[in-house]
Amino acid sequence: MAAEEPQQQKQESLGSDSEGVNCLAYDEAIMAQQDRIQQEIAVQNPLVSERLELSVLYKEYAEDDNIYQQKIKDLHKKYSYIRKTRPDGNCFYRAFGFSHLEALLDDSKELQRFKAVSAKSKEDLVSQGFTEFTIEDFHNTFMDLIEQVEKRTSVADLLASFNDQSTSDYLVVYLRLLTSGHLQRESTFFEHFIEGGRTVKEFCQQEVEPMCKESDHIHIIALAQALSVSIQGMLVVSCVCACPCSAAARLAALCLAVPLPSSWPRGFHGNLEVPWGLAQGPRTTKASSCPLIGPTSPVLSRPGP
């Protein structure tokens, strides 16, 4: 009996090792598949696309899907073209960055205000405990893009900068840091909208600062407030509703215009779990207002005639 026990233990150990190897192989296969999917997305989708006719959206929904088709027709009444963003989890930040800087090419007064706020933002982050050495390169890239606009760069050159992976990702990182910094500065307000028993700091470490983490209402509000800009959100959903948060309710489940936290207790309509696209659109305040729609990550741009 005593002789059988070591043999049994050995077999159990071998079985356990085999299960561990199988689990590891399974995990590696999953990761490899995810990498292939990301590579395919990267090949098929630029970080920010050229202008596209709004009509391309019709092809992305079934012709007999009357709700979506009607909503796209309604979008035609306000916008003449779109730019798509790569659906990599960073599309909100990347699209906002391009959209707002493109808008600033035609608004020198807002450009100077935005530049001043952006320049000071690094000091604000450092005062909150962010390491200056860590954030400096990201901030420099952000300021370089703003100065590129100040020098009256062309839209084509600005688009090229945003499609340079390194430049574009550095911008995204800094916008994420700005979002995180504002959430933590206003933690007493935002803590009421964080689920799972997490602190605001934990939420930022898990859902805001890491690359490829998708954005939701709370991210958009924080970034809008951090930079003192207005963001108008439009979510294309498969229902017909009369949502009070937007005059264009059939188009949108969400409309954001958030200068201060105290102005937002009536917001948070809907649940947005789709890729985002964001870009230049009609002005609703002295600062640029950027329309946002999903789930196809299009970037809406200038209003139609």
Coordinates of C-alpha atoms in Angstrom, one line a residue, residues 224-225 229-231 256-261:
A224 CA -13.9 67.8 -21.8
Q225 CA -13.6 69.5 -18.4
V229 CA -14.0 72.1 -24.5
S230 CA -17.5 71.0 -25.4
I231 CA -18.2 67.5 -26.7
L256 CA -22.5 65.9 -23.9
A257 CA -21.8 69.6 -23.3
V258 CA -20.0 69.6 -20.0
P259 CA -18.1 72.7 -18.9
L260 CA -18.2 71.9 -15.2
P261 CA -19.0 68.8 -13.0

